[in-house]
XYZ file of C-alpha atoms in Angstrom:
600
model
C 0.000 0.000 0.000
C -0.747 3.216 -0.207
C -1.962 4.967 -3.228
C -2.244 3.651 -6.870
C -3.261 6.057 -10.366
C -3.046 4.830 -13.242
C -3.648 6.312 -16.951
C -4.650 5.800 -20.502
C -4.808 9.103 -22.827
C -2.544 11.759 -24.650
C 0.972 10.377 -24.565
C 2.481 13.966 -24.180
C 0.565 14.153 -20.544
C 0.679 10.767 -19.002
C 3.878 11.849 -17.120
C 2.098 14.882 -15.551
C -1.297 13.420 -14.680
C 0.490 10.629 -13.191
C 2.234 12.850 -10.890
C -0.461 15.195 -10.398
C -2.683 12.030 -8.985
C 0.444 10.806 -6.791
C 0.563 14.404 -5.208
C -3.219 13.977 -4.691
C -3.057 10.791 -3.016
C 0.067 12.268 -0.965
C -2.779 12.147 2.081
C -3.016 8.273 2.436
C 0.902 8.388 3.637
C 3.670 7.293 1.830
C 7.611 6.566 2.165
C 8.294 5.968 -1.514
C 6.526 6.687 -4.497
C 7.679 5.647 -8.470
C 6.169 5.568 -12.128
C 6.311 3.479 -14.833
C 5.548 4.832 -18.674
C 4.626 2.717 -21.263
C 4.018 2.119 -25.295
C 6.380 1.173 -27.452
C 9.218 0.599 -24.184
C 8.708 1.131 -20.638
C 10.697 4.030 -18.940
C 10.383 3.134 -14.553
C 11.748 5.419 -11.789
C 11.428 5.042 -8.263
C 12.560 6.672 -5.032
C 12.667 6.408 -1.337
C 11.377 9.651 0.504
C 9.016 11.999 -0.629
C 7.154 13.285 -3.842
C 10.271 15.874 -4.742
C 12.521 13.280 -4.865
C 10.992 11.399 -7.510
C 10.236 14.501 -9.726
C 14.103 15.221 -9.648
C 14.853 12.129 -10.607
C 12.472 12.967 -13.788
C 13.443 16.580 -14.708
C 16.500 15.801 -17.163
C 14.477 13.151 -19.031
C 11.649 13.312 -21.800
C 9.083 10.646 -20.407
C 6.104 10.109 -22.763
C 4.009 7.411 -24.253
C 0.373 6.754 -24.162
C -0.256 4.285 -20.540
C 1.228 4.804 -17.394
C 1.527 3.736 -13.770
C 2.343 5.350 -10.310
C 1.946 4.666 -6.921
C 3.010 6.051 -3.291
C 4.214 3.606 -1.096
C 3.690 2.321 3.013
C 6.405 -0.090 3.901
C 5.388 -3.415 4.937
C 7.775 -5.646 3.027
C 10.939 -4.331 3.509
C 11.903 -0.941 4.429
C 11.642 2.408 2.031
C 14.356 2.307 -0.239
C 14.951 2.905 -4.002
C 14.718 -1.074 -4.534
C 11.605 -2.208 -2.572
C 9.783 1.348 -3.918
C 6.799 0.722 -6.304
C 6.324 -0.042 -9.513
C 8.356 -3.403 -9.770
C 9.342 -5.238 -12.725
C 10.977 -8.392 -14.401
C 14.156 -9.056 -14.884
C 14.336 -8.367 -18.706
C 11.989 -4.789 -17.971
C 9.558 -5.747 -20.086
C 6.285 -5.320 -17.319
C 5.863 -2.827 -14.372
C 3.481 -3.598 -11.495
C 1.600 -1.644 -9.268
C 0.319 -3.045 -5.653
C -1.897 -2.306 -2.784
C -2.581 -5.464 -0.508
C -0.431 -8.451 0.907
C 0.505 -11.331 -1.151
C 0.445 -13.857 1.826
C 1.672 -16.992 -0.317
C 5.059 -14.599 -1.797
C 7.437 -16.510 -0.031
C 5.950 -19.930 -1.588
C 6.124 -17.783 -4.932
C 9.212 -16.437 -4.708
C 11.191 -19.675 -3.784
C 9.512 -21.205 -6.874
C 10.578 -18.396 -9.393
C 13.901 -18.875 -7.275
C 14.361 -22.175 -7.954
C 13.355 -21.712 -12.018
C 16.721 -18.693 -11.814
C 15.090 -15.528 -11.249
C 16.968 -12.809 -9.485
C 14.424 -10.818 -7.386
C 15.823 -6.915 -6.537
C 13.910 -6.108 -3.809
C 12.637 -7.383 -0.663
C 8.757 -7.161 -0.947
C 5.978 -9.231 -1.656
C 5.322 -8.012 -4.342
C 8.207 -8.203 -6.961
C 6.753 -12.120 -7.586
C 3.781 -10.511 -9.504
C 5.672 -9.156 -12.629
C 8.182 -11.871 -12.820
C 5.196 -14.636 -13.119
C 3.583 -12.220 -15.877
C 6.795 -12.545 -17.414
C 6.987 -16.517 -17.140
C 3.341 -16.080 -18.842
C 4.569 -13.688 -21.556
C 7.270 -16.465 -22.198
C 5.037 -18.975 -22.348
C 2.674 -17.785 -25.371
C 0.199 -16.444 -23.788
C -1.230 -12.270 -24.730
C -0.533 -9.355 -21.999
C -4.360 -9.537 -20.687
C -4.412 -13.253 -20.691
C -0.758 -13.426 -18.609
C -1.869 -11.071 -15.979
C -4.795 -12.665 -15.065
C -3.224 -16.505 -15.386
C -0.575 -14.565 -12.446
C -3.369 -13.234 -10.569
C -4.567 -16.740 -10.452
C -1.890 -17.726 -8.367
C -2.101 -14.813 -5.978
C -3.293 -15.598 -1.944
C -3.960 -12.393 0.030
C -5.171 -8.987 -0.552
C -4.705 -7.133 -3.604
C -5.169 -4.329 -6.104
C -2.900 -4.446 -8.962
C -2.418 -2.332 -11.911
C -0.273 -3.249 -14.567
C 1.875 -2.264 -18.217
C 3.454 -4.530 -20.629
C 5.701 -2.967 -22.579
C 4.572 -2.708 -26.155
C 1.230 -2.699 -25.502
C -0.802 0.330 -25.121
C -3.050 -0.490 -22.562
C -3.043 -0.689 -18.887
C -4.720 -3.996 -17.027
C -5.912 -3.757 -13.657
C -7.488 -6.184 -10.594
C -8.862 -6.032 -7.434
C -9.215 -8.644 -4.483
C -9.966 -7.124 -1.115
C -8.621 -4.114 -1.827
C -10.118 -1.140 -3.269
C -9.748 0.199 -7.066
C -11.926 2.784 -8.669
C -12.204 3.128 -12.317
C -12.317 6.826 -14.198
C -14.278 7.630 -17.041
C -13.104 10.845 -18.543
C -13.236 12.354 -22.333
C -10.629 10.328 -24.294
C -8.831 8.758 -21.305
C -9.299 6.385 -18.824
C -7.720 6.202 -15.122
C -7.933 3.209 -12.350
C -6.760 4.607 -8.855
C -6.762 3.750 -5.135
C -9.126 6.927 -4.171
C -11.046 9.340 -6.316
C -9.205 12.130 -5.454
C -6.002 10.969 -7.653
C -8.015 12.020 -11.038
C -10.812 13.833 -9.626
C -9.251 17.046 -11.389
C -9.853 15.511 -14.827
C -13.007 13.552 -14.711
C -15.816 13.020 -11.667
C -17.629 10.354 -13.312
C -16.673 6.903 -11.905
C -17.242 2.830 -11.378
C -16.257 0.934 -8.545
C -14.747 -2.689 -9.378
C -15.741 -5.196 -6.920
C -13.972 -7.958 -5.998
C -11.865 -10.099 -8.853
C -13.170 -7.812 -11.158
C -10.553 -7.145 -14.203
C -10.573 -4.175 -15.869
C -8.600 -3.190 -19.429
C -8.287 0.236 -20.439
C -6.763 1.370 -23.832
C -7.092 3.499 -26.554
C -10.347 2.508 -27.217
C -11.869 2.879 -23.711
C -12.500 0.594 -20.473
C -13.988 -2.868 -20.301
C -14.424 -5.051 -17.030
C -15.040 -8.984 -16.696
C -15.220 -11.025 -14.022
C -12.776 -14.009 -12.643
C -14.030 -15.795 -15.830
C -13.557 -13.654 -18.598
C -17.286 -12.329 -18.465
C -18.180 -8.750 -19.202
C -19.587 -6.846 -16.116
C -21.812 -4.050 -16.933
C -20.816 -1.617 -14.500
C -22.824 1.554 -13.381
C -20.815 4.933 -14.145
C -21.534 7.289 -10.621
C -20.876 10.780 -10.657
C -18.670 12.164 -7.526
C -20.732 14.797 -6.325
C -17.866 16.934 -4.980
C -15.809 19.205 -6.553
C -11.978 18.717 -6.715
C -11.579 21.972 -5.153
C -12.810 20.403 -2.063
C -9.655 18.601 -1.012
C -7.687 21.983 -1.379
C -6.318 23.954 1.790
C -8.267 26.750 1.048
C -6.042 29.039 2.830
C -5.501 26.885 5.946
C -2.312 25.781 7.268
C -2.842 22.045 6.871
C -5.698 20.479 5.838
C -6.407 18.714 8.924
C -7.268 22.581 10.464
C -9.252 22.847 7.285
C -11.457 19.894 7.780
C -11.685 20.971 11.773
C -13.613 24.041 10.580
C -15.332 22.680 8.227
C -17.493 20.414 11.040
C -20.557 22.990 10.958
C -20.921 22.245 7.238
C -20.703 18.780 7.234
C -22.774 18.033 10.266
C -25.141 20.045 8.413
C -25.034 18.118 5.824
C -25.341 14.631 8.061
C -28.339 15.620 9.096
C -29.887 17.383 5.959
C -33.101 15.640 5.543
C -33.065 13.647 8.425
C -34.363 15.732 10.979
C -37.719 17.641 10.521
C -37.984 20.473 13.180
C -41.679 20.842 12.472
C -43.241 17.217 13.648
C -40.122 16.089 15.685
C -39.169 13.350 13.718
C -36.220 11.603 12.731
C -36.365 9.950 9.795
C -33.377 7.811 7.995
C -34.356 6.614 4.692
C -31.643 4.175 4.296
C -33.008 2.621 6.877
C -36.755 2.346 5.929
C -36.400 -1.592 5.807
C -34.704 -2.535 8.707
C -36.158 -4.329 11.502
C -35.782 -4.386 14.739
C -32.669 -6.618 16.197
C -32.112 -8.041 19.568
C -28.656 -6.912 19.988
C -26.239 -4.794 17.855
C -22.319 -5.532 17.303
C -20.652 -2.353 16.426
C -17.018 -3.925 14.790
C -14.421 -0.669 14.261
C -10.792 0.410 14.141
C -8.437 3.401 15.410
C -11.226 6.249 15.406
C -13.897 4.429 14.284
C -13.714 2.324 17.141
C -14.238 5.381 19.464
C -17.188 6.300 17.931
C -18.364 2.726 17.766
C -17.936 2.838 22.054
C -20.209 5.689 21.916
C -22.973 4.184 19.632
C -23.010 1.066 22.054
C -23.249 3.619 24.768
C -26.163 5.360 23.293
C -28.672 1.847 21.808
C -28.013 0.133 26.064
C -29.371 4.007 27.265
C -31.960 3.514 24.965
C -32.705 -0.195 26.232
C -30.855 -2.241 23.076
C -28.065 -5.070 23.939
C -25.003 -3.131 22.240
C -21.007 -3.418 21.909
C -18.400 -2.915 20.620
C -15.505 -4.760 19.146
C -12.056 -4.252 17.866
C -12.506 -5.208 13.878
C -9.464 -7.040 13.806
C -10.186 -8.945 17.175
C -13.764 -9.768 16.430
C -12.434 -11.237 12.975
C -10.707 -13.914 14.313
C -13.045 -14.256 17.616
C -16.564 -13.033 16.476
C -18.920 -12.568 19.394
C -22.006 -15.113 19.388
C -24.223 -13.394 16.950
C -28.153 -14.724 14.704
C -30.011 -13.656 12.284
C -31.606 -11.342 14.901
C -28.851 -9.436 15.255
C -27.482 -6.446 13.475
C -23.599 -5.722 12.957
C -22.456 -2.423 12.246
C -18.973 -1.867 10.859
C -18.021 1.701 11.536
C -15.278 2.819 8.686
C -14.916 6.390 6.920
C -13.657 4.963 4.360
C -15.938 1.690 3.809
C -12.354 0.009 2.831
C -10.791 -0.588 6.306
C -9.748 -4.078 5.690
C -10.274 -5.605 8.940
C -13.679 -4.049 9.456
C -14.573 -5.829 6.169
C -13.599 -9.083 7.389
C -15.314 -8.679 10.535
C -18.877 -7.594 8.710
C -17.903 -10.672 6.415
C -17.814 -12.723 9.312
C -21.125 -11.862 11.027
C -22.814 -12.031 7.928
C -21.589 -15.402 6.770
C -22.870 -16.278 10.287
C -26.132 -14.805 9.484
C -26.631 -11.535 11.004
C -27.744 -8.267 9.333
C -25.185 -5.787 8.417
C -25.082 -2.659 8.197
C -22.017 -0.061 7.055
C -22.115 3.330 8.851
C -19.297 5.134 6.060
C -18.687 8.139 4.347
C -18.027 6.879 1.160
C -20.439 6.492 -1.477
C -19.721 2.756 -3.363
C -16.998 1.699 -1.320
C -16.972 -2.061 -0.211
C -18.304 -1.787 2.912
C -21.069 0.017 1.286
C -21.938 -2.624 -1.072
C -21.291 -5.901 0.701
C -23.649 -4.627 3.828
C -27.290 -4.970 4.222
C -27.582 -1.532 4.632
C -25.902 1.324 4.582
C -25.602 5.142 6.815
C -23.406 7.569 4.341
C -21.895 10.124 6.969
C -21.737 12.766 4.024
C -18.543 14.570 5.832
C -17.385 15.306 2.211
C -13.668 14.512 1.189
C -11.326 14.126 4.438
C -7.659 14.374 3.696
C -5.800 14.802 6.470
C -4.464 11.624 7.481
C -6.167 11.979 11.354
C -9.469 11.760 11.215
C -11.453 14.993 12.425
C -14.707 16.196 10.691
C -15.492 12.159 9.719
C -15.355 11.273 13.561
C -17.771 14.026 14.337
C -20.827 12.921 11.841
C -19.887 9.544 12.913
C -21.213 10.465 16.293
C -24.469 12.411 14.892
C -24.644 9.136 12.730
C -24.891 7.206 15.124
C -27.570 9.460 17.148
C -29.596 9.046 14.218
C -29.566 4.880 14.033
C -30.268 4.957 17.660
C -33.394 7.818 17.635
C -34.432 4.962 14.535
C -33.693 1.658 16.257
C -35.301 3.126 19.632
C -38.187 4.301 18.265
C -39.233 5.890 21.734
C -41.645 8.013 19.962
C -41.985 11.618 18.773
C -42.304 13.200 21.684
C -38.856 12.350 23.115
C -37.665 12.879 20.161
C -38.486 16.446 19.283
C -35.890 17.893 22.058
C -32.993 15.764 20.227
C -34.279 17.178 16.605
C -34.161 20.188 18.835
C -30.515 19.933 20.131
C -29.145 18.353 16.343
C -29.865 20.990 14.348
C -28.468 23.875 16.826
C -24.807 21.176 16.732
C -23.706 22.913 13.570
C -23.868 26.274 15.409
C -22.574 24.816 18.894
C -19.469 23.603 17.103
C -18.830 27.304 15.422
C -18.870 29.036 18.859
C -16.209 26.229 19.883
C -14.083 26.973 16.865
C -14.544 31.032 17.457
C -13.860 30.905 21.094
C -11.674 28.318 21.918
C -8.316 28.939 23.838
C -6.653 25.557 23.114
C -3.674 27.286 21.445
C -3.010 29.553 24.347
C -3.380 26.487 27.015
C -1.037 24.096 24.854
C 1.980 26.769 25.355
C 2.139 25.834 28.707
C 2.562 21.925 28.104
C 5.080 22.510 25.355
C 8.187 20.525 27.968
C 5.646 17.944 29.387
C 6.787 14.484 30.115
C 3.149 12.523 28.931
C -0.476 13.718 28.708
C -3.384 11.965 29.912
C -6.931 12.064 28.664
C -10.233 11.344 30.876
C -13.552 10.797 30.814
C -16.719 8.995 32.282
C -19.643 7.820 30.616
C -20.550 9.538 26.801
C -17.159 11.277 27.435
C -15.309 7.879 27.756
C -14.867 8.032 24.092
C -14.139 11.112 23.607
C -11.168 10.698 26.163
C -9.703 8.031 24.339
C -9.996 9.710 20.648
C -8.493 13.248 21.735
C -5.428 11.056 23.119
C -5.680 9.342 20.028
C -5.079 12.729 18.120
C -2.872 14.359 20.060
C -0.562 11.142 19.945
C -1.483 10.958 15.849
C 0.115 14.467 15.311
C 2.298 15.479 18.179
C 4.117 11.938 18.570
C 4.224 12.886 22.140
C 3.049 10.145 25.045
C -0.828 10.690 25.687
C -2.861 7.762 27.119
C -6.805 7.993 27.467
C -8.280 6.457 30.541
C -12.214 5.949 32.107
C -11.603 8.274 34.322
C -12.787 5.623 37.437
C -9.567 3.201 36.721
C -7.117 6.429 37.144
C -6.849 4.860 40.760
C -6.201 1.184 39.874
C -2.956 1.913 38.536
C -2.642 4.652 36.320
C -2.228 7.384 38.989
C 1.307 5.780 39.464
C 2.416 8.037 36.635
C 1.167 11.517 37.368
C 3.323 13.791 38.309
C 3.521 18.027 38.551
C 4.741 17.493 34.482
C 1.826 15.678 33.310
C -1.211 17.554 32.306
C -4.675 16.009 32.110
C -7.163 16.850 30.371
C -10.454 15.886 31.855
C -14.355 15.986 30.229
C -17.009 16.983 32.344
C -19.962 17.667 30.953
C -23.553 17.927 32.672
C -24.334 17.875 36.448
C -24.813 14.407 37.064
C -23.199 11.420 38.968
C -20.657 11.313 36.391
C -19.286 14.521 36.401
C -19.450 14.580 40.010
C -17.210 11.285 39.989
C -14.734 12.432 37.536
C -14.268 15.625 39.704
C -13.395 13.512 42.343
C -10.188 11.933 39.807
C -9.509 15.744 39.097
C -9.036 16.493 42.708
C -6.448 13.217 43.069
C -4.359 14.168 40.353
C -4.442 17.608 41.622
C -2.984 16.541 44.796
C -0.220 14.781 43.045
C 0.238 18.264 41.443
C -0.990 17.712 37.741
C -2.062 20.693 36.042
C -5.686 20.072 35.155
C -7.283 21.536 31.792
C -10.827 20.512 32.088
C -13.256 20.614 28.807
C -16.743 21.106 30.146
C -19.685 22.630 29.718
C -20.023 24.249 33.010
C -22.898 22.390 34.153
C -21.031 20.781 36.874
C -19.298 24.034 37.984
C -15.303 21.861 37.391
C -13.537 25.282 36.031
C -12.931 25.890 39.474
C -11.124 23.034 40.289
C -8.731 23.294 36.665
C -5.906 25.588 35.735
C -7.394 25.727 32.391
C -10.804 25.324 31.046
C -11.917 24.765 27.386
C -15.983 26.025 27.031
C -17.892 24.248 25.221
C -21.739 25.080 25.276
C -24.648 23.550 26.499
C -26.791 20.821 25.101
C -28.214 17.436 25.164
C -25.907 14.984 27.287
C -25.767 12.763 24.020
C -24.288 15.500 22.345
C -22.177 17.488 24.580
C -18.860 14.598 24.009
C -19.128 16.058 19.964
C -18.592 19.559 21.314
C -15.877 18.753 23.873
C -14.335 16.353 20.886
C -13.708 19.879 19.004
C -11.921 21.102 21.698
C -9.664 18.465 22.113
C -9.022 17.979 17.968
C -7.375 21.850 18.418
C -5.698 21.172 21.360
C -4.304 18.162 19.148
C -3.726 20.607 16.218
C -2.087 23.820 18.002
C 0.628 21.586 19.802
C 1.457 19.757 16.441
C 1.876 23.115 15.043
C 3.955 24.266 17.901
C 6.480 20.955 17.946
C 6.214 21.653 14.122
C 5.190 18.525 13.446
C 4.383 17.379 10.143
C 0.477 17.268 10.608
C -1.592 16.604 7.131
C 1.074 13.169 7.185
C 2.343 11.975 10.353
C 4.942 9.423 10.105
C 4.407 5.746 9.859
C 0.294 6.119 9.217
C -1.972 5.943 6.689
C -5.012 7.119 5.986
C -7.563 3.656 4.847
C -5.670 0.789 6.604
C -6.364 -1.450 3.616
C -4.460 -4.748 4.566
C -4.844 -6.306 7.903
């Protein structure tokens, strides 16, 4: 992994759109990125490090034919370096690969290619997929019909994009990993994301699984495992490229922060009716009414999939949640009268596919809660919740986490069903969030409080209840960006071992929001840190009167308690942000993530 464009068009501007859709897909994280250009010979270059590096490499050389390749690469066979960076090709240089996945039989591959006298040059999995194209080539067989003979032999997860040289078209696969064809006027793309060519054409198809596609000079075709043609449906992004710009900010991860009014405005857009009270989910017009739900999540995800559970057991539903990668290999007990939600922004988060793939080969309903339109997760589940947080690009998740949570307020006000009536003051309370969050954004202090932390040995993160989650995701953030020690706790096991570690250098940062026995508790942790001589910055609402018991507070307003955690979330995302900026910290792409963990 990470990011794969591919092209088919005007020979004089492969080169250029191939770069163009690396720098786009620069978001996803990367250690090494490399192109291949092909026609009548194949030109490769490849290098370790950034984006810059690469184009250097290129600027003293005319690189042009009709079909290309490119992709941005996140070690995991093999460390970044000039040899293991993408594409990869035979011995003789005849075809370039492309590769997003795990080839989990390579090593059985690549001691049988050993064994027939091929010389591999680098140390990754995937080097065995052009060399057994090549074998094919040898053999007799056409460019199309050698890739997919190779693919044949492939265990694992993979999207693959391909060039032969002397062939002017580009072939391309997918197998639990995600590819996304482009449509455009007299040219043809296949990338990892949409964003890689969404400056050139919006209109796209998403390949499902062992789905081939060719493109060439005469435009796109896809057939299944067996050499069938799929008729695919052609979707029209409905975002604009300019979208995933910086529009003045800093980073785009400050971008998408203050962009949260929009999208929760447009999570809710048609969902809520402030008139009658109700709360109305279309998606969801045909699902029943479970006995327990499964939430299965990752990394953020999973934090909002705590608070979901949280919410449907308030609400009197049997809920949990699960790691996706834990519950794959040691699914909870789960029937057909159960519904499993996989919670993923990008609908591609390979172990949260394998975990709804699990529960639903077991029986249960499915549902995807994403913010991707056509993404796997979207079309393998049941059903389907789109998010609509628009294009996130910043590698730490912000605006995405924050419609996960109204999301989720949504399924529950559906799966309760407690009646209009109770539900009016939550229509209530969701449509003023858009305008909560602004007076967060326009009156927070987090950059001023973070100045004082700047030397601090660790940072620790607490909440009870709702603010559990929240707790654990702003410790998530600031660790994401500032690759400084945080930990998030419940705030009631600070005393069963945790409080060994506070000291006058390590801050907490407690939520406390409302007036009830909660907040009361976690005031009571406040005070024992506070008497090992933490400094205390406390995000609350004021309810439970906890400013004056903190060095610091962060304001957040009033609202409903299910929605309070979203506000105090903000707070923490900037307090995140501001000491990134201040360590100087490289924020849209912090080191050693990426943003759709697409192998497991």
């Amino acid at each position: 992994m990470c990011g794969i464009i591919g092209y088919v068009g005007d020979a004089d501007e492969t080169l250029s759109v191939l770069l163009d859709g690396l720098s786009n897909l620069e978001y996803r994280g990367y250690d090494s990125a490399g192109v291949a250009v092909g026609g009548d010979g194949l030109r490769v270059e490849k290098r370790a490090g950034q984006l810059d590096a690469l184009e250097a490499a290129l600027d003293d050389a005319s690189v042009a034919g009709p079909v290309g390749i490119a992709h941005t690469r996140w070690s995991t066979h093999g460390p970044p370096t000039d040899d293991n960076a993408h594409p990869h090709t035979d011995e003789r240089g005849r075809v370039a690969v492309v590769h997003n996945g795990i080839i989990e039989n390579y090593r059985e591959l690549r001691d049988e290619l050993e064994r027939e006298g091929v010389t591999f040059a680098s140390e990754t999995d995937t080097e065995v997929v052009p060399h057994l194209i090549a074998r094919e080539l040898r053999g007799g067989l056409d460019p199309e019909a050698a890739v997919r003979a190779a693919t044949d032999r492939l265990a694992g997860s993979y999207a693959l994009a391909v060039v032969v040289a002397g062939t002017d078209a580009l072939f391309a696969v997918r197998h639990d990993s995600p590819l996304v064809l482009g449509v455009g006027d007299g040219e043809s793309f296949v990338a990892s994301d949409v964003p890689a060519f969404l400056e050139r054409t919006r209109d796209v198809a998403y390949l499902d699984d062992d789905e081939f596609v060719r493109l060439d000079d005469q435009g796109w075709t896809v057939t299944d495992a067996d050499g069938a043609t799929v008729e695919k449906e052609i979707r029209t992004v409905e975002w604009e490229a300019e979208q995933t710009g910086k529009s003045g900010y800093d980073h785009y991860m400050l971008k998408e922060i203050h962009e949260q009014p929009v999208s929760l405005r447009q999570c809710i857009s048609g969902r809520v009716d402030e008139l009658d009270g109700r709360i109305t989910v279309e998606e969801l017009d045909d699902l029943g009414a479970p006995e327990t739900v499964q939430f299965v999540a990752c990394g953020t995800s999973y934090h909002a999939a705590l608070y979901g559970a949280q919410l449907l057991r308030a609400a009197g539903i049997p809920a949990n949640a699960y790691y996706a990668h834990e519950y794959a290999t040691a699914p909870a007990p789960v029937s057909g009268d159960d519904l499993v939600v996989g919670v993923t922004q990008s609908g591609e988060t390979a172990d949260t596919l394998s975990a709804l793939r699990e529960a639903g080969g077991r029986g249960a309903e499915t549902l995807a809660l994403t913010n991707v339109v056509g993404s796997t997760a979207a079309r393998e589940s049941d059903h389907v919740v789109y998010i609509r947080a628009g294009p996130e690009i910043g590698v730490a998740a912000t605006k995405t986490f924050s419609s996960q949570l109204v999301g989720l307020n949504l399924l529950t006000a559906r799966l309760a069903d407690r009646g209009v009536e109770r539900r009016r003051d939550l229509v209530d309370e969701l449509r003023g969030v858009p305008s909560d969050v602004q007076a967060v954004l326009d009156e927070s202090n987090a950059a001023a409080v973070v100045e004082e932390f700047v030397d601090a040995d660790a940072f620790f993160f607490l909440g009870r209840g709702l603010d559990y989650p929240v707790a654990l995701e702003g410790a998530l953030k600031f660790k994401e960006i500032t690759y400084e020690h945080a930990e998030g706790f419940a705030a009631g096991e600070l005393k069963h071992g945790p409080l060994a570690l506070v000291t006058a250098n390590t801050p907490v940062f407690a939520v406390i929001t409302g007036d009830g026995e909660a907040a009361r508790k976690t005031l009571g942790n406040v005070k024992e840190v506070e008497a090992r001589d933490a400094p205390v910055v406390v995000v609350t609402d004021g309810a439970a009167e906890a400013g004056q018991y903190a060095d610091h507070v962060l304001k957040i307003p009033r609202t409903d308690e299910r929605l309070t955690p979203l506000l105090a979330n903000v707070q923490l995302q900037l307090v995140a942000y501001h000491m990134a900026a201040r360590l100087d910290r490289a924020i849209d792409k912090p080191r050693n993530l990426a943003k759709s963990v697409t192998v497991e």
